[in-house]
Amino acid sequence: MDIIARLVAAVGPANLLRGEEAVAPWARDWTGRYVGAPLAVVRPGSTAEVSQVMAAAHAAGVAVVPASGRTGLTGATHAPDRIVLSLDRMNRIRAVKAGPRLLIAEAGVILDRLHEAAEAHDLIFPLTFGAKGSAMIGGALSTNAGGSNVLRYGSAREQCLGIEVVLADGRVLDLMSELHKDNSGYALRHLFIGAEGTLGVITAAVLKLLPRPRAYATAMVAVPSITAGLDLLARLREATGGAVEAFEYMPRSYIEAHLAHIPGAREPFDAPHDHTIMVEVGAVAPRDAEPGPDGTIPVVEQVEEVLADLMDRGQVLDAVVARSEAQRREMWARRESAAEITFTQPFFVDTDIAVPLDRLEEFLATIRHRLAGIDPEAKDFVVSHLGDGNIHYTAYPTRGNSDHLAAIRALVDDTAVSLGGSFSAEHGIGQSKLSAMRTHKDPVAVEVMRSLKAALDPKGLLNPGKTVPGP
Amino acid sequence: MDIIARLVAAVGPANLLRGEEAVAPWARDWTGRYVGAPLAVVRPGSTAEVSQVMAAAHAAGVAVVPASGRTGLTGATHAPDRIVLSLDRMNRIRAVKAGPRLLIAEAGVILDRLHEAAEAHDLIFPLTFGAKGSAMIGGALSTNAGGSNVLRYGSAREQCLGIEVVLADGRVLDLMSELHKDNSGYALRHLFIGAEGTLGVITAAVLKLLPRPRAYATAMVAVPSITAGLDLLARLREATGGAVEAFEYMPRSYIEAHLAHIPGAREPFDAPHDHTIMVEVGAVAPRDAEPGPDGTIPVVEQVEEVLADLMDRGQVLDAVVARSEAQRREMWARRESAAEITFTQPFFVDTDIAVPLDRLEEFLATIRHRLAGIDPEAKDFVVSHLGDGNIHYTAYPTRGNSDHLAAIRALVDDTAVSLGGSFSAEHGIGQSKLSAMRTHKDPVAVEVMRSLKAALDPKGLLNPGKTVPGP
């Protein structure tokens, strides 16, 4: 029996897609950068079926590329002429437990649905980013995705208590702990989270839910410099007891690109400013969230007091605090259109670097200088989870040949790493950052990763050619 | 050249200890349970020396047991006739960076010194537990130690940004990232944290520092039941916006044992109560911490309001709020003497289980019933990080033969696991919980652990016979 027949036996003929038309949705990613039709797409509907699929692939020595929402930015699910294992049919929320505040979901549940399911119990599942309407939790965990509130809630890893994994040979690994403390052996959960499907296929997860903030203070703030922005962050954190959820930096070029490319986009302030920050503080405790006799909300007052004080000192140039949910949504929409704007130019090098907070200004100054050195007319596009030191720096070169693009990518990575930073803060490695892994990651770390890959996937069948550079 | 000569070459003769007297400190642990003199103790003073020690051991095929403060409770550093690699000389704090709030320490730094170093910069390193005066950070990370404020700050794992590890063959793995976001490949840090020195030797770490709470509300509270205690926790968390740091349960038997065994111990209340909780809330924000015009501290008022309301409803029976640092210290000392009290009886079975919060009462009722079934005169001793669902349940059987002790341990583990819990919440596996690993851990998880061990330590020389049960 050939592999296709075995896969059909595992999932039924309706769930094994072949032929140009059937596999078309998997033949290119949404950015248009990763193009190439898979040989077939297999869509198991249960953990048992995933196990059968992997056992069949293992027996046949056939490689498999796990995929879910396919909103990643590094080509981690790129699968030309490969078999895609799509988790999209595994889209059940198995349970929401409001008492112990957790949610059990299969890998194919879209983030937005998790948000809704939590909110129905007056709780939140905090993990969120622009692609929340199509990203699925399996992929978010496999990428260890970040987003706009890592500052307060951590990355995907921190929001997960347990996972279920199908190994390369089809064995099912049950790590579905609902406990907040469990020290029973190696931290296997953490090994599979962020491994981009190269060590196993995450099929389900136990996710933490958290109290829903009762009120938000959301504001657009213009500051004279990034350093002033970081001072603002420190002041807000102190004033609110660490309740800053988002601290998103957008320079003038971002605002202009947003105005140019997004219908209905508006200026955040009456006058243009070089440095704009969107800040959001979430108040959980009643004393911060409940309106006073005059209708003012304490958390909003806290933020306004800090802003007023810094404005007196010239450290804040302008500020607009959202007065309605509509205004808040407009602020978020401005930030969340970043990915869409990034890909509007014919040539681009998008990156996801992190540097220590006190090197952010130096990073931007240095990379601009260095970029001008090899492409004087190049433009750039910057948006940053500033509080995490994470900058999405996109270069728009004047020409698109691959050597030039690779040279620019290397320039950005080099610059970040030379400042004590990382070439991948939250998007992962996939295939676009393999060369950076080879150049910049501690070589012993890469050797250890290869040893782990060989131990758990000795035939090299799980998402080959991703995450870990070859020798 | 034999292994001893090679080790002497690596660390110098003064740092290679042999002979009964020299190795005596390593010949028994502080509980007196793990007794047996090591063949030698090698005390490298630098990462390079640890690397040479491991390379020598690897070349000679000689096993090594890494050890630091040796305050663990599972026999993870038990090393009869083995070579101990002691990290105690690697006791430098390499840097404290107050701006980015981090501290870089070698493995042999004692927790108390970390606390002091952070406090000198008006910050805190939160990880703390009873043994903080002798436990070292290398061991705390290797155990993924918990303690009394996991509720707010997480376990050791969550407080660490980066580590340096010497592998079984002496290679040095540099994962000393100072970044809060770094998604560059597999989460190797998490694999070595909690691995009890079986995959590599942690030689240094980058640790997170946090804002120092400006005020504490610390109280002893008597409640009618554990369920009432959990309601109190929920109310306090809501009222304080999640600022509860410690929520430690001590039943009457704990209070009595404390009075009996600790000089100067006092009753927490005028009348005895069955269920006592020590709670601490830490206030970081000025609005919670700064005294009002009448001298009252907002966070103390918040706690008192909740306590008064629950007292009206009969859900709190009595409460004492600390009015001075001395009173606060007395409350903490009562809780932190738990380990000392545990080991005062001739026979004991100490455990470290976790169950979901809504099964805590059921766990205690069930285990007492089951214990009485096999040893009707047995007593027990309970202390619990209640908010984590983590109970240190110690049985005091009437006889100490090893079969009987093992049967009781199995009873406790079975009971926890049957309620969706874990047989090891924060103490790790070492050697005392290997049999529980064999019985209760997902068998595929144990297979995966064996594969990882074989991949990273193919000769099986790092702390053999610990953490992962053999086939």
PDB file of C-alpha atoms in Angstrom, chain A residues 180-429:
ATOM      1  CA  HIS A 180       0.252  25.250  37.638  1.00  0.00           C
ATOM      2  CA  LYS A 181       3.050  23.383  39.374  1.00  0.00           C
ATOM      3  CA  ASP A 182       4.310  20.046  38.096  1.00  0.00           C
ATOM      4  CA  ASN A 183       7.983  19.143  38.390  1.00  0.00           C
ATOM      5  CA  SER A 184       7.811  15.552  37.206  1.00  0.00           C
ATOM      6  CA  GLY A 185      10.837  15.211  34.955  1.00  0.00           C
ATOM      7  CA  TYR A 186      12.155  17.157  31.989  1.00  0.00           C
ATOM      8  CA  ALA A 187      10.126  20.140  30.763  1.00  0.00           C
ATOM      9  CA  LEU A 188       8.950  18.366  27.628  1.00  0.00           C
ATOM     10  CA  ARG A 189       6.157  20.854  27.045  1.00  0.00           C
ATOM     11  CA  HIS A 190       8.662  23.639  26.570  1.00  0.00           C
ATOM     12  CA  LEU A 191      10.663  21.593  24.097  1.00  0.00           C
ATOM     13  CA  PHE A 192       7.741  21.131  21.705  1.00  0.00           C
ATOM     14  CA  ILE A 193       6.448  24.679  22.110  1.00  0.00           C
ATOM     15  CA  GLY A 194       8.406  26.790  19.642  1.00  0.00           C
ATOM     16  CA  ALA A 195       9.820  23.781  17.791  1.00  0.00           C
ATOM     17  CA  GLU A 196       7.780  24.580  14.660  1.00  0.00           C
ATOM     18  CA  GLY A 197       6.568  21.031  14.201  1.00  0.00           C
ATOM     19  CA  THR A 198      10.075  19.645  13.770  1.00  0.00           C
ATOM     20  CA  LEU A 199       9.988  17.475  16.910  1.00  0.00           C
ATOM     21  CA  GLY A 200       6.322  16.492  17.048  1.00  0.00           C
ATOM     22  CA  VAL A 201       2.847  17.672  16.127  1.00  0.00           C
ATOM     23  CA  ILE A 202       0.975  19.577  18.836  1.00  0.00           C
ATOM     24  CA  THR A 203      -2.613  18.369  18.641  1.00  0.00           C
ATOM     25  CA  ALA A 204      -4.187  19.959  21.722  1.00  0.00           C
ATOM     26  CA  ALA A 205      -3.352  22.242  24.611  1.00  0.00           C
ATOM     27  CA  VAL A 206      -4.425  23.283  28.094  1.00  0.00           C
ATOM     28  CA  LEU A 207      -4.446  27.078  28.129  1.00  0.00           C
ATOM     29  CA  LYS A 208      -4.512  29.481  31.061  1.00  0.00           C
ATOM     30  CA  LEU A 209      -7.355  31.970  31.317  1.00  0.00           C
ATOM     31  CA  LEU A 210      -7.054  35.197  33.247  1.00  0.00           C
ATOM     32  CA  PRO A 211      -9.350  37.763  34.841  1.00  0.00           C
ATOM     33  CA  ARG A 212     -10.816  40.154  32.337  1.00  0.00           C
ATOM     34  CA  PRO A 213      -9.659  43.730  32.870  1.00  0.00           C
ATOM     35  CA  ARG A 214     -12.698  45.752  33.962  1.00  0.00           C
ATOM     36  CA  ALA A 215     -11.427  48.920  32.370  1.00  0.00           C
ATOM     37  CA  TYR A 216      -8.712  49.975  29.983  1.00  0.00           C
ATOM     38  CA  ALA A 217      -6.773  53.172  29.609  1.00  0.00           C
ATOM     39  CA  THR A 218      -5.674  53.277  25.988  1.00  0.00           C
ATOM     40  CA  ALA A 219      -3.786  56.208  24.559  1.00  0.00           C
ATOM     41  CA  MET A 220      -1.743  57.451  21.637  1.00  0.00           C
ATOM     42  CA  VAL A 221       1.236  59.388  22.927  1.00  0.00           C
ATOM     43  CA  ALA A 222       3.789  61.471  21.035  1.00  0.00           C
ATOM     44  CA  VAL A 223       7.233  61.555  22.624  1.00  0.00           C
ATOM     45  CA  PRO A 224      10.413  63.406  21.639  1.00  0.00           C
ATOM     46  CA  SER A 225      12.560  60.244  21.509  1.00  0.00           C
ATOM     47  CA  ILE A 226      12.615  56.523  22.153  1.00  0.00           C
ATOM     48  CA  THR A 227      14.412  57.188  25.420  1.00  0.00           C
ATOM     49  CA  ALA A 228      11.549  59.436  26.499  1.00  0.00           C
ATOM     50  CA  GLY A 229       9.217  56.615  25.492  1.00  0.00           C
ATOM     51  CA  LEU A 230      11.036  54.173  27.766  1.00  0.00           C
ATOM     52  CA  ASP A 231      10.832  56.660  30.628  1.00  0.00           C
ATOM     53  CA  LEU A 232       7.104  56.887  30.005  1.00  0.00           C
ATOM     54  CA  LEU A 233       6.872  53.098  30.190  1.00  0.00           C
ATOM     55  CA  ALA A 234       8.741  53.003  33.485  1.00  0.00           C
ATOM     56  CA  ARG A 235       6.508  55.720  34.951  1.00  0.00           C
ATOM     57  CA  LEU A 236       3.315  54.014  33.790  1.00  0.00           C
ATOM     58  CA  ARG A 237       4.425  50.665  35.167  1.00  0.00           C
ATOM     59  CA  GLU A 238       5.211  52.200  38.508  1.00  0.00           C
ATOM     60  CA  ALA A 239       1.968  54.166  38.680  1.00  0.00           C
ATOM     61  CA  THR A 240      -0.197  51.197  37.729  1.00  0.00           C
ATOM     62  CA  GLY A 241       1.628  48.463  39.628  1.00  0.00           C
ATOM     63  CA  GLY A 242       2.813  46.786  36.431  1.00  0.00           C
ATOM     64  CA  ALA A 243      -0.518  46.825  34.590  1.00  0.00           C
ATOM     65  CA  VAL A 244       0.816  48.064  31.228  1.00  0.00           C
ATOM     66  CA  GLU A 245      -0.392  45.547  28.642  1.00  0.00           C
ATOM     67  CA  ALA A 246       0.763  47.107  25.378  1.00  0.00           C
ATOM     68  CA  PHE A 247       3.450  49.622  24.577  1.00  0.00           C
ATOM     69  CA  GLU A 248       3.703  49.814  20.808  1.00  0.00           C
ATOM     70  CA  TYR A 249       6.049  52.162  19.030  1.00  0.00           C
ATOM     71  CA  MET A 250       5.229  53.671  15.623  1.00  0.00           C
ATOM     72  CA  PRO A 251       7.507  56.316  14.106  1.00  0.00           C
ATOM     73  CA  ARG A 252       6.227  58.943  11.696  1.00  0.00           C
ATOM     74  CA  SER A 253       7.007  56.738   8.687  1.00  0.00           C
ATOM     75  CA  TYR A 254       4.641  54.138  10.119  1.00  0.00           C
ATOM     76  CA  ILE A 255       1.841  56.654  10.541  1.00  0.00           C
ATOM     77  CA  GLU A 256       2.375  57.853   6.969  1.00  0.00           C
ATOM     78  CA  ALA A 257       2.356  54.346   5.535  1.00  0.00           C
ATOM     79  CA  HIS A 258      -0.791  53.600   7.506  1.00  0.00           C
ATOM     80  CA  LEU A 259      -2.479  56.717   6.085  1.00  0.00           C
ATOM     81  CA  ALA A 260      -1.353  55.785   2.575  1.00  0.00           C
ATOM     82  CA  HIS A 261      -2.386  52.142   2.543  1.00  0.00           C
ATOM     83  CA  ILE A 262      -5.306  51.627   4.894  1.00  0.00           C
ATOM     84  CA  PRO A 263      -8.709  53.006   3.856  1.00  0.00           C
ATOM     85  CA  GLY A 264     -10.219  55.270   6.491  1.00  0.00           C
ATOM     86  CA  ALA A 265      -6.923  55.678   8.363  1.00  0.00           C
ATOM     87  CA  ARG A 266      -6.590  58.950  10.293  1.00  0.00           C
ATOM     88  CA  GLU A 267      -3.791  60.971  11.835  1.00  0.00           C
ATOM     89  CA  PRO A 268      -3.450  60.215  15.551  1.00  0.00           C
ATOM     90  CA  PHE A 269      -2.708  63.856  16.439  1.00  0.00           C
ATOM     91  CA  ASP A 270      -3.430  67.296  15.024  1.00  0.00           C
ATOM     92  CA  ALA A 271       0.243  67.774  14.206  1.00  0.00           C
ATOM     93  CA  PRO A 272       2.712  65.155  12.965  1.00  0.00           C
ATOM     94  CA  HIS A 273       5.254  63.778  15.461  1.00  0.00           C
ATOM     95  CA  ASP A 274       8.357  61.686  14.879  1.00  0.00           C
ATOM     96  CA  HIS A 275       7.721  59.175  17.657  1.00  0.00           C
ATOM     97  CA  THR A 276       4.303  57.789  18.485  1.00  0.00           C
ATOM     98  CA  ILE A 277       3.422  55.169  21.080  1.00  0.00           C
ATOM     99  CA  MET A 278       0.185  53.316  21.598  1.00  0.00           C
ATOM    100  CA  VAL A 279      -0.146  52.389  25.240  1.00  0.00           C
ATOM    101  CA  GLU A 280      -2.771  50.292  26.955  1.00  0.00           C
ATOM    102  CA  VAL A 281      -3.184  49.668  30.656  1.00  0.00           C
ATOM    103  CA  GLY A 282      -5.693  47.079  31.870  1.00  0.00           C
ATOM    104  CA  ALA A 283      -7.289  47.372  35.293  1.00  0.00           C
ATOM    105  CA  VAL A 284      -8.492  44.213  36.977  1.00  0.00           C
ATOM    106  CA  ALA A 285      -9.090  45.405  40.541  1.00  0.00           C
ATOM    107  CA  PRO A 286     -12.346  47.235  41.244  1.00  0.00           C
ATOM    108  CA  ARG A 287     -10.478  50.143  42.888  1.00  0.00           C
ATOM    109  CA  ASP A 288      -8.747  50.817  39.525  1.00  0.00           C
ATOM    110  CA  ALA A 289     -11.657  50.050  37.251  1.00  0.00           C
ATOM    111  CA  GLU A 290     -14.820  51.339  38.906  1.00  0.00           C
ATOM    112  CA  PRO A 291     -15.858  54.874  37.921  1.00  0.00           C
ATOM    113  CA  GLY A 292     -15.814  57.386  40.732  1.00  0.00           C
ATOM    114  CA  PRO A 293     -18.759  59.659  41.630  1.00  0.00           C
ATOM    115  CA  ASP A 294     -17.767  62.065  38.824  1.00  0.00           C
ATOM    116  CA  GLY A 295     -17.574  59.231  36.268  1.00  0.00           C
ATOM    117  CA  THR A 296     -13.799  59.185  36.029  1.00  0.00           C
ATOM    118  CA  ILE A 297     -12.173  55.777  35.888  1.00  0.00           C
ATOM    119  CA  PRO A 298      -9.198  55.446  38.255  1.00  0.00           C
ATOM    120  CA  VAL A 299      -6.903  53.672  35.766  1.00  0.00           C
ATOM    121  CA  VAL A 300      -7.570  56.382  33.195  1.00  0.00           C
ATOM    122  CA  GLU A 301      -6.793  59.006  35.800  1.00  0.00           C
ATOM    123  CA  GLN A 302      -3.542  57.250  36.707  1.00  0.00           C
ATOM    124  CA  VAL A 303      -2.453  57.305  33.072  1.00  0.00           C
ATOM    125  CA  GLU A 304      -3.565  60.901  32.579  1.00  0.00           C
ATOM    126  CA  GLU A 305      -1.642  62.021  35.641  1.00  0.00           C
ATOM    127  CA  VAL A 306       1.573  60.466  34.354  1.00  0.00           C
ATOM    128  CA  LEU A 307       1.001  61.954  30.896  1.00  0.00           C
ATOM    129  CA  ALA A 308       0.273  65.420  32.302  1.00  0.00           C
ATOM    130  CA  ASP A 309       3.368  65.350  34.460  1.00  0.00           C
ATOM    131  CA  LEU A 310       5.591  64.267  31.586  1.00  0.00           C
ATOM    132  CA  MET A 311       4.009  66.844  29.296  1.00  0.00           C
ATOM    133  CA  ASP A 312       4.955  69.548  31.795  1.00  0.00           C
ATOM    134  CA  ARG A 313       8.535  68.331  31.585  1.00  0.00           C
ATOM    135  CA  GLY A 314       8.548  68.184  27.775  1.00  0.00           C
ATOM    136  CA  GLN A 315       8.896  64.398  27.836  1.00  0.00           C
ATOM    137  CA  VAL A 316       5.466  63.949  26.244  1.00  0.00           C
ATOM    138  CA  LEU A 317       4.557  66.168  23.281  1.00  0.00           C
ATOM    139  CA  ASP A 318       0.949  65.211  22.766  1.00  0.00           C
ATOM    140  CA  ALA A 319      -1.463  62.545  23.942  1.00  0.00           C
ATOM    141  CA  VAL A 320      -4.949  61.323  23.140  1.00  0.00           C
ATOM    142  CA  VAL A 321      -6.699  59.019  25.599  1.00  0.00           C
ATOM    143  CA  ALA A 322      -9.476  56.866  24.130  1.00  0.00           C
ATOM    144  CA  ARG A 323     -12.877  58.039  25.387  1.00  0.00           C
ATOM    145  CA  SER A 324     -14.865  55.189  23.862  1.00  0.00           C
ATOM    146  CA  GLU A 325     -14.466  51.611  22.772  1.00  0.00           C
ATOM    147  CA  ALA A 326     -14.608  52.866  19.161  1.00  0.00           C
ATOM    148  CA  GLN A 327     -11.647  55.154  19.759  1.00  0.00           C
ATOM    149  CA  ARG A 328      -9.775  52.325  21.451  1.00  0.00           C
ATOM    150  CA  ARG A 329     -10.464  50.020  18.501  1.00  0.00           C
ATOM    151  CA  GLU A 330      -9.192  52.623  16.067  1.00  0.00           C
ATOM    152  CA  MET A 331      -5.926  52.812  17.986  1.00  0.00           C
ATOM    153  CA  TRP A 332      -5.564  49.039  17.946  1.00  0.00           C
ATOM    154  CA  ALA A 333      -6.496  48.799  14.271  1.00  0.00           C
ATOM    155  CA  ARG A 334      -3.717  51.267  13.448  1.00  0.00           C
ATOM    156  CA  ARG A 335      -1.213  49.021  15.168  1.00  0.00           C
ATOM    157  CA  GLU A 336      -2.627  45.734  13.911  1.00  0.00           C
ATOM    158  CA  SER A 337      -2.447  46.671  10.266  1.00  0.00           C
ATOM    159  CA  ALA A 338       1.370  46.526  10.481  1.00  0.00           C
ATOM    160  CA  ALA A 339       1.725  43.156   8.765  1.00  0.00           C
ATOM    161  CA  GLU A 340      -0.587  44.197   5.964  1.00  0.00           C
ATOM    162  CA  ILE A 341       1.343  47.421   5.375  1.00  0.00           C
ATOM    163  CA  THR A 342       4.694  45.638   5.479  1.00  0.00           C
ATOM    164  CA  PHE A 343       3.951  43.652   2.364  1.00  0.00           C
ATOM    165  CA  THR A 344       2.697  46.514   0.162  1.00  0.00           C
ATOM    166  CA  GLN A 345       6.099  47.201  -1.417  1.00  0.00           C
ATOM    167  CA  PRO A 346       7.521  45.152  -4.294  1.00  0.00           C
ATOM    168  CA  PHE A 347      10.769  44.373  -2.458  1.00  0.00           C
ATOM    169  CA  PHE A 348      11.083  44.030   1.274  1.00  0.00           C
ATOM    170  CA  VAL A 349      13.175  42.463   3.991  1.00  0.00           C
ATOM    171  CA  ASP A 350      11.015  42.009   7.068  1.00  0.00           C
ATOM    172  CA  THR A 351      12.709  41.166  10.346  1.00  0.00           C
ATOM    173  CA  ASP A 352      11.876  40.493  13.954  1.00  0.00           C
ATOM    174  CA  ILE A 353      14.833  41.438  16.066  1.00  0.00           C
ATOM    175  CA  ALA A 354      15.156  42.143  19.784  1.00  0.00           C
ATOM    176  CA  VAL A 355      17.779  44.178  21.573  1.00  0.00           C
ATOM    177  CA  PRO A 356      18.184  45.212  25.207  1.00  0.00           C
ATOM    178  CA  LEU A 357      15.987  48.238  25.891  1.00  0.00           C
ATOM    179  CA  ASP A 358      18.916  50.592  26.325  1.00  0.00           C
ATOM    180  CA  ARG A 359      20.185  49.733  22.818  1.00  0.00           C
ATOM    181  CA  LEU A 360      16.983  50.406  20.866  1.00  0.00           C
ATOM    182  CA  GLU A 361      17.932  53.903  19.667  1.00  0.00           C
ATOM    183  CA  GLU A 362      21.433  52.747  18.819  1.00  0.00           C
ATOM    184  CA  PHE A 363      20.033  49.846  16.829  1.00  0.00           C
ATOM    185  CA  LEU A 364      17.839  52.077  14.675  1.00  0.00           C
ATOM    186  CA  ALA A 365      20.547  54.670  14.110  1.00  0.00           C
ATOM    187  CA  THR A 366      23.127  52.025  13.233  1.00  0.00           C
ATOM    188  CA  ILE A 367      20.974  49.972  10.906  1.00  0.00           C
ATOM    189  CA  ARG A 368      19.822  53.051   8.979  1.00  0.00           C
ATOM    190  CA  HIS A 369      23.397  54.152   8.539  1.00  0.00           C
ATOM    191  CA  ARG A 370      24.471  50.697   7.434  1.00  0.00           C
ATOM    192  CA  LEU A 371      21.489  50.242   5.104  1.00  0.00           C
ATOM    193  CA  ALA A 372      22.286  53.551   3.416  1.00  0.00           C
ATOM    194  CA  GLY A 373      25.796  52.235   2.890  1.00  0.00           C
ATOM    195  CA  ILE A 374      24.630  49.461   0.604  1.00  0.00           C
ATOM    196  CA  ASP A 375      21.398  50.944  -0.792  1.00  0.00           C
ATOM    197  CA  PRO A 376      21.326  54.736  -0.380  1.00  0.00           C
ATOM    198  CA  GLU A 377      17.758  55.109  -1.672  1.00  0.00           C
ATOM    199  CA  ALA A 378      16.317  52.298   0.438  1.00  0.00           C
ATOM    200  CA  LYS A 379      13.439  53.124   2.764  1.00  0.00           C
ATOM    201  CA  ASP A 380      12.367  51.398   5.931  1.00  0.00           C
ATOM    202  CA  PHE A 381       9.275  50.678   7.959  1.00  0.00           C
ATOM    203  CA  VAL A 382       9.448  50.290  11.715  1.00  0.00           C
ATOM    204  CA  VAL A 383       6.998  49.077  14.302  1.00  0.00           C
ATOM    205  CA  SER A 384       8.028  47.837  17.709  1.00  0.00           C
ATOM    206  CA  HIS A 385       6.800  46.107  20.833  1.00  0.00           C
ATOM    207  CA  LEU A 386       8.986  48.686  22.539  1.00  0.00           C
ATOM    208  CA  GLY A 387       8.638  47.381  26.070  1.00  0.00           C
ATOM    209  CA  ASP A 388       9.999  43.996  24.952  1.00  0.00           C
ATOM    210  CA  GLY A 389      12.886  45.521  22.983  1.00  0.00           C
ATOM    211  CA  ASN A 390      11.357  43.821  19.942  1.00  0.00           C
ATOM    212  CA  ILE A 391      11.524  45.734  16.657  1.00  0.00           C
ATOM    213  CA  HIS A 392       9.924  44.655  13.416  1.00  0.00           C
ATOM    214  CA  TYR A 393      12.337  46.434  11.149  1.00  0.00           C
ATOM    215  CA  THR A 394      11.415  46.179   7.474  1.00  0.00           C
ATOM    216  CA  ALA A 395      13.783  47.452   4.805  1.00  0.00           C
ATOM    217  CA  TYR A 396      12.432  48.427   1.395  1.00  0.00           C
ATOM    218  CA  PRO A 397      15.425  48.158  -0.929  1.00  0.00           C
ATOM    219  CA  THR A 398      15.461  49.670  -4.382  1.00  0.00           C
ATOM    220  CA  ARG A 399      16.092  46.310  -6.028  1.00  0.00           C
ATOM    221  CA  GLY A 400      14.913  42.828  -5.292  1.00  0.00           C
ATOM    222  CA  ASN A 401      17.616  40.409  -6.318  1.00  0.00           C
ATOM    223  CA  SER A 402      18.061  37.731  -3.727  1.00  0.00           C
ATOM    224  CA  ASP A 403      21.707  38.474  -2.920  1.00  0.00           C
ATOM    225  CA  HIS A 404      20.827  42.065  -2.143  1.00  0.00           C
ATOM    226  CA  LEU A 405      17.890  41.031   0.050  1.00  0.00           C
ATOM    227  CA  ALA A 406      20.046  38.481   1.853  1.00  0.00           C
ATOM    228  CA  ALA A 407      22.762  41.075   2.425  1.00  0.00           C
ATOM    229  CA  ILE A 408      20.240  43.447   3.986  1.00  0.00           C
ATOM    230  CA  ARG A 409      18.788  40.713   6.176  1.00  0.00           C
ATOM    231  CA  ALA A 410      22.295  39.835   7.342  1.00  0.00           C
ATOM    232  CA  LEU A 411      22.946  43.509   8.076  1.00  0.00           C
ATOM    233  CA  VAL A 412      19.888  43.760  10.304  1.00  0.00           C
ATOM    234  CA  ASP A 413      20.631  40.511  12.117  1.00  0.00           C
ATOM    235  CA  ASP A 414      24.306  41.397  12.576  1.00  0.00           C
ATOM    236  CA  THR A 415      23.398  44.766  13.988  1.00  0.00           C
ATOM    237  CA  ALA A 416      20.947  43.296  16.488  1.00  0.00           C
ATOM    238  CA  VAL A 417      23.267  40.507  17.601  1.00  0.00           C
ATOM    239  CA  SER A 418      26.230  42.877  17.935  1.00  0.00           C
ATOM    240  CA  LEU A 419      24.135  44.879  20.427  1.00  0.00           C
ATOM    241  CA  GLY A 420      23.404  41.798  22.547  1.00  0.00           C
ATOM    242  CA  GLY A 421      20.181  41.100  20.714  1.00  0.00           C
ATOM    243  CA  SER A 422      18.447  38.292  18.852  1.00  0.00           C
ATOM    244  CA  PHE A 423      17.670  37.810  15.163  1.00  0.00           C
ATOM    245  CA  SER A 424      14.342  36.242  16.101  1.00  0.00           C
ATOM    246  CA  ALA A 425      12.254  37.668  18.916  1.00  0.00           C
ATOM    247  CA  GLU A 426       8.824  36.161  18.295  1.00  0.00           C
ATOM    248  CA  HIS A 427       8.384  34.947  14.701  1.00  0.00           C
ATOM    249  CA  GLY A 428      10.592  31.885  15.020  1.00  0.00           C
ATOM    250  CA  ILE A 429      13.049  30.468  12.513  1.00  0.00           C
TER     251      ILE A 429
END
